[in-house]
XYZ file of C-alpha atoms in Angstrom:
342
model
C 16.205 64.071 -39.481
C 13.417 65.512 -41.915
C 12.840 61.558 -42.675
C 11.723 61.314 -38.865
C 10.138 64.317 -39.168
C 8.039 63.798 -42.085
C 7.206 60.111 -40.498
C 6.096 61.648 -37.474
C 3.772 64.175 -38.774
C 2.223 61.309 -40.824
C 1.565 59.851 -37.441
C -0.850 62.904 -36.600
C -4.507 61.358 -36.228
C -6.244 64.320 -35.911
C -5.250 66.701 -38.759
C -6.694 69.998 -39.292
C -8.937 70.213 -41.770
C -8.565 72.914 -44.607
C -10.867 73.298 -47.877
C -8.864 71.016 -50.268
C -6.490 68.734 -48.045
C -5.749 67.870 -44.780
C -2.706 69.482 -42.646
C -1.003 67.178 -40.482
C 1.467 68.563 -37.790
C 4.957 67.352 -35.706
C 3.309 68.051 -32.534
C 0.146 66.428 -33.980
C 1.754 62.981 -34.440
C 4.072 63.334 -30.718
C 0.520 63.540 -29.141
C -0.734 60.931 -30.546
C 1.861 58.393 -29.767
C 1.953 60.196 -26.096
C -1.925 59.195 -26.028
C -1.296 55.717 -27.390
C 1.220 54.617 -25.175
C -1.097 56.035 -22.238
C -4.212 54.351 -23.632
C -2.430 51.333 -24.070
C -0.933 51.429 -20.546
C -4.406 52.100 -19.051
C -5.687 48.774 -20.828
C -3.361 46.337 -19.609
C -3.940 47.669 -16.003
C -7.218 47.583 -15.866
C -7.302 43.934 -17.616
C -4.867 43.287 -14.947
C -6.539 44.558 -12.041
C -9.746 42.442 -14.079
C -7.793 39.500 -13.789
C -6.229 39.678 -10.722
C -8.806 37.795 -8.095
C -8.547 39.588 -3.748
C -9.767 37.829 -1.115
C -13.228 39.238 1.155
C -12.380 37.854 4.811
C -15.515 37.667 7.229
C -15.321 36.962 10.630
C -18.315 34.653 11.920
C -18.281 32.696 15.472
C -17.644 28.959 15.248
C -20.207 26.957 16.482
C -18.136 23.242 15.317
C -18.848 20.910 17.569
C -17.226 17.273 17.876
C -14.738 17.647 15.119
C -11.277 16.874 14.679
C -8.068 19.021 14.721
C -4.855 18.117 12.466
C -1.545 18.758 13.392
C 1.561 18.442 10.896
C 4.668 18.533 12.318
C 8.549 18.041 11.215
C 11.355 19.020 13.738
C 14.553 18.223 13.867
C 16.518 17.706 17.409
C 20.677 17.983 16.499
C 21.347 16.895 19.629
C 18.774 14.201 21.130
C 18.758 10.502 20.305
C 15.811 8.873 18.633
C 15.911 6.165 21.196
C 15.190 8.397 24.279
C 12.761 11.059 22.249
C 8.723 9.868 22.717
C 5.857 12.155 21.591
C 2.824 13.006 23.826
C -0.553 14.620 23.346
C -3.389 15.932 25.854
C -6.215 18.052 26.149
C -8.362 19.557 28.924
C -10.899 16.921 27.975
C -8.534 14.971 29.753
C -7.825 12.477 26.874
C -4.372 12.012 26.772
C -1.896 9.904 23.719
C 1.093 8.750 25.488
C 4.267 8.028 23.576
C 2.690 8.304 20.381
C 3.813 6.151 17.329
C 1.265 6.000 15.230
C 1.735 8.061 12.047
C 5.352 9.278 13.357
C 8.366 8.574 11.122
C 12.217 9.068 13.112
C 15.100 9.293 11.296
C 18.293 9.065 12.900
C 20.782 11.771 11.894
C 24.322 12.126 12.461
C 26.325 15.558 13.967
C 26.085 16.769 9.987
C 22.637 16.059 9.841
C 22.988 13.288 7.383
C 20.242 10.143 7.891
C 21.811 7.392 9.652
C 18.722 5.493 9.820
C 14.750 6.255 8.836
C 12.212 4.042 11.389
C 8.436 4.094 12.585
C 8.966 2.836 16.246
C 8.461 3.659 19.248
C 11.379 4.213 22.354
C 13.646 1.486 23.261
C 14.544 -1.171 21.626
C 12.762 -3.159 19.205
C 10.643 -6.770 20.302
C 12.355 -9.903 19.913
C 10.456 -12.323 17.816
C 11.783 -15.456 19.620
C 11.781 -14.609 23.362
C 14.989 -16.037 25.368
C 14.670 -17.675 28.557
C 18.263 -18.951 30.433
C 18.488 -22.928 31.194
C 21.393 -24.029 33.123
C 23.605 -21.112 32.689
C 22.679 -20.695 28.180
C 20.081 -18.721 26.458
C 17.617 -20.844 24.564
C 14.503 -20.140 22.628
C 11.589 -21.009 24.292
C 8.014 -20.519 22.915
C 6.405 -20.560 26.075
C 8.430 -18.510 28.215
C 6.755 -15.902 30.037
C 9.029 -13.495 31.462
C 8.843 -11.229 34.506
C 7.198 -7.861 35.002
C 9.294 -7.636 38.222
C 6.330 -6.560 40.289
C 3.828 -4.254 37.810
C 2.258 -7.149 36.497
C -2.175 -6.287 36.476
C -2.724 -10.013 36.928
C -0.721 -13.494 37.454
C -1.168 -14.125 33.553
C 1.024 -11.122 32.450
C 4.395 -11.491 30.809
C 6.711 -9.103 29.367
C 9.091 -10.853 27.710
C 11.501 -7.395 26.380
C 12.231 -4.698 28.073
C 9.708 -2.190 26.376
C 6.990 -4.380 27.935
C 8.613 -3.834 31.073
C 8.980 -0.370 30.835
C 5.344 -0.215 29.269
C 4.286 -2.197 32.579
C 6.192 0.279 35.350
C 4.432 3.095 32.663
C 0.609 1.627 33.571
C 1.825 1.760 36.855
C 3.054 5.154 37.024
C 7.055 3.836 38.359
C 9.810 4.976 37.023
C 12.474 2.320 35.598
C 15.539 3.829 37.883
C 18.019 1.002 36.680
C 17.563 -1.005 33.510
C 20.679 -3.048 34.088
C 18.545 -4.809 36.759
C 15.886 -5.933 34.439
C 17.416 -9.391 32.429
C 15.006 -8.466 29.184
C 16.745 -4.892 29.132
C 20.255 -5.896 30.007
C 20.228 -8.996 27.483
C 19.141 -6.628 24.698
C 21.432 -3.938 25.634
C 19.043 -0.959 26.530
C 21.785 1.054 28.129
C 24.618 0.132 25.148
C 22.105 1.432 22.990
C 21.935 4.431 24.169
C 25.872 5.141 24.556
C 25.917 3.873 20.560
C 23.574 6.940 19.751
C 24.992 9.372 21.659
C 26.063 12.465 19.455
C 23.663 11.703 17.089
C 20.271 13.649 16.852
C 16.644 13.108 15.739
C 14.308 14.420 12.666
C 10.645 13.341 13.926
C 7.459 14.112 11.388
C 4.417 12.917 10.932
C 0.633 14.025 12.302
C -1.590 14.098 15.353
C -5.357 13.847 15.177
C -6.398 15.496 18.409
C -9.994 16.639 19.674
C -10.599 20.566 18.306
C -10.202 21.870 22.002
C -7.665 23.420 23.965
C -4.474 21.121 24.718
C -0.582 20.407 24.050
C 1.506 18.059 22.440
C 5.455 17.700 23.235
C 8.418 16.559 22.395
C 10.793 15.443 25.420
C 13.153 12.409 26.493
C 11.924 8.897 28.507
C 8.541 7.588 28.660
C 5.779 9.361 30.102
C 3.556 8.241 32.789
C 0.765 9.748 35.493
C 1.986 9.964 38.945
C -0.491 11.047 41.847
C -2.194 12.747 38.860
C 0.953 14.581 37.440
C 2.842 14.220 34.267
C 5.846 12.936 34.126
C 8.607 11.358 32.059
C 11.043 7.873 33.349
C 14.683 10.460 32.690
C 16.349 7.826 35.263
C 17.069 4.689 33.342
C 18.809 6.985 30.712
C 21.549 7.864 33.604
C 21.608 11.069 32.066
C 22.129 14.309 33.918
C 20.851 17.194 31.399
C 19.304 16.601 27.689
C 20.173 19.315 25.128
C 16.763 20.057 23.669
C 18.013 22.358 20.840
C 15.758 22.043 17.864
C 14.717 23.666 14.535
C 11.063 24.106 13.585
C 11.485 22.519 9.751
C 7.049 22.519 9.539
C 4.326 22.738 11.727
C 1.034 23.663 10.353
C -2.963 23.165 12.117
C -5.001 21.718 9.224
C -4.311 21.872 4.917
C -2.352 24.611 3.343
C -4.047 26.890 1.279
C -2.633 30.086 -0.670
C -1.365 33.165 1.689
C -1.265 31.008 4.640
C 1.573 32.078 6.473
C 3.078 29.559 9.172
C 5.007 31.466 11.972
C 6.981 28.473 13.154
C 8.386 27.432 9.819
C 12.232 27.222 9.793
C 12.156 28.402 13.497
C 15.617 27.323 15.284
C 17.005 27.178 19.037
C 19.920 26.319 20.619
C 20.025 25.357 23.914
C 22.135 27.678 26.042
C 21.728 26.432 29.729
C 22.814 22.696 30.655
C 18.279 21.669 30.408
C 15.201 22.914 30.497
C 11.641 23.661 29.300
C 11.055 25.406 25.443
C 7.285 26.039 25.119
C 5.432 27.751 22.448
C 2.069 29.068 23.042
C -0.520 28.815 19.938
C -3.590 30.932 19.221
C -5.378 28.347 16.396
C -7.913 30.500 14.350
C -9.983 28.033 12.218
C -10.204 28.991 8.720
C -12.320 28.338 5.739
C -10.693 29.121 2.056
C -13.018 29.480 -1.142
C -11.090 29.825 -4.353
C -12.522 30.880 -7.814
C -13.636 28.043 -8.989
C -15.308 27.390 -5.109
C -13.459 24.678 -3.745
C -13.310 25.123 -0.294
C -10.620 23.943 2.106
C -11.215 23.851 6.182
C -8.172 24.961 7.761
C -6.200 27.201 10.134
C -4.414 29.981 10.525
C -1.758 30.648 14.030
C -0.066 33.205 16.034
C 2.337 32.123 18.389
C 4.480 33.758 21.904
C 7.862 31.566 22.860
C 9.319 31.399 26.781
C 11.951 29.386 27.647
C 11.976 27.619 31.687
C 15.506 26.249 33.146
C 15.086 23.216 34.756
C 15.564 25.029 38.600
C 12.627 28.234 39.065
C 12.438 28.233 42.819
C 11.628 24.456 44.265
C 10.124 23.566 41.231
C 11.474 21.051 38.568
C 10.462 21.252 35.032
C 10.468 18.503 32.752
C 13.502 19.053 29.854
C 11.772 19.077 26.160
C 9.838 21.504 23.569
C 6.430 22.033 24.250
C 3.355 23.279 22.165
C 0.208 24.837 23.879
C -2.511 25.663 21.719
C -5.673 27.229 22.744
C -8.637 27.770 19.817
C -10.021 30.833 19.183
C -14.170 31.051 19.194
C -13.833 33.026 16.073
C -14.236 31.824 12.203
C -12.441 33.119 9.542
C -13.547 33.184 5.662
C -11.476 33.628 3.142
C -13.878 33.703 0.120
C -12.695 35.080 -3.095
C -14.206 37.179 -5.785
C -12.825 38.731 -8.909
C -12.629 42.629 -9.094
């Protein structure tokens, strides 16, 4: 004990000072390691507080005009085929992207969620290379055939010679395919035996839409969409389905790059489905965003909020089209996200 004593009064950096020698003290050399250990403490949190960079946000009105708006998605639908799910995009500009495919990867997943199959196609089935045309009772190729359009042909030239042309002809026309089993291309490839083999299985559709930077929506829903005396709808009948289960889970959606602290409301978002069909729509408030790092790379982005409302299939007389919808409306406001070191 006098050892740690002695050691600690040797510790004292500020003595008293007598004629001939100095006088150091126990509580001399306690207060100076109590001062150390504060001084020290102090210095790394200031250096810290030095090294640690905070965002300034400013708030400016966007005056953009003409550009372009990016939309990631990846959701996953347990319970919907990939042969009956199509993607769809408008805008009040009125330009509209009807079953998109472009940039959109499907992968078929089983009731475990495990990949059965990963594709970039469209609905339906896929084109024949080799088109068939029936002579005397047997299916031959025939390089020249030119089949049917069974009535929604645009001119006498037009063939369709599988039964996604056909359905892509009643689609220009705005009819709805009520039967496939009375088209020959659809019932030779097996459009409705298609859809019985995928049923149970669900859907995991991601990719991106590049959309006009105005107010719009883009959805997710079964059959192939069309315009009927100006109203949008979607060909449910050839499916001979009476209710789609529209339960999904939100795995990404994001408006633009990431940058760091962007928080993304919808990530990891799940439904289930409840009532036998109906309409899941999410309404968006897109707030464009500029990031400038340290080092002043900047990165034009976006930041959302969102609201959620669910519509059964029956409100009133009305009918509502079954599938998950996204409505997003831009806000007229800029934000930047500069940083700056303390």
């Amino acid at each position: 004990m006098d050892n740690i004593m002695s050691k600690l009064r040797n510790l004292d950096a500020y003595p008293k000072i007598n004629e001939d020698f100095y006088s150091r003290t126990l509580s001399g050399g306690v207060i100076t390691i109590a001062s150390s250990v504060v001084m020290l403490l102090l210095f790394l949190s200031e250096l810290r507080l030095y090294l640690h960079a905070v965002t300034e946000t400013k708030l400016v009105v966007d005056t953009s005009r003409g550009e372009t708006l990016r939309i990631n998605f990846d959701v996953t639908f347990p319970a919907l085929p990939c042969s009956i799910l199509s993607l769809d995009a408008m805008d009040i500009s009125g330009e509209q992207h009807l079953d998109v495919k472009h940039d959109v990867i499907k992968k078929r997943i089983d009731s475990h969620g495990n990949v059965i199959e990963t594709r970039q196609d469209g609905i339906g089935a896929p084109k024949i290379d080799k088109p068939l045309q029936r002579h005397g009772g047997r299916l031959e190729h025939n390089e020249t055939y030119c089949g049917s359009c069974y009535g929604a042909e645009a001119s006498d030239d037009d063939c369709c010679n599988n039964c996604e042309e056909v359905r892509e002809a009643y689609r220009k026309k705005g009819w709805a395919l009520s039967n496939p089993d009375m088209i020959d291309q659809c019932k030779r490839e097996g459009f409705l035996q298609r859809i019985k083999d995928e049923e149970g299985e669900g859907c995991n559709v991601y990719g991106f839409l590049e959309v006009n930077k105005v107010a719009g929506n883009f959805h997710f829903a079964p059959g192939k969409s069309f315009q009927q005396s100006n109203i949008h709808v979607h060909d449910l009948l050839s499916f001979q389905k009476d209710s789609f289960n529209i339960s999904h889970k939100i795995n990404r959606l994001t408006f633009g790059d990431y940058f760091p602290g962007v928080v993304n409301p919808l990530d990891g978002v799940q439904w289930s489905q409840a009532t036998p069909s109906g309409m899941y729509q999410y309404f968006i408030k897109v707030v464009p965003t500029v990031y400038t790092d340290v080092t002043g790379h900047t990165i034009q982005s976006n930041q959302f909020s969102v609201t959620e409302h669910f519509r059964t299939s029956e409100f009133g007389n009305l009918q509502f089209l079954p599938g998950v919808f996204f409505f997003y409306d831009l806000s007229p406001i800029k934000v930047f996200s500069p940083f700056r070191e303390s």
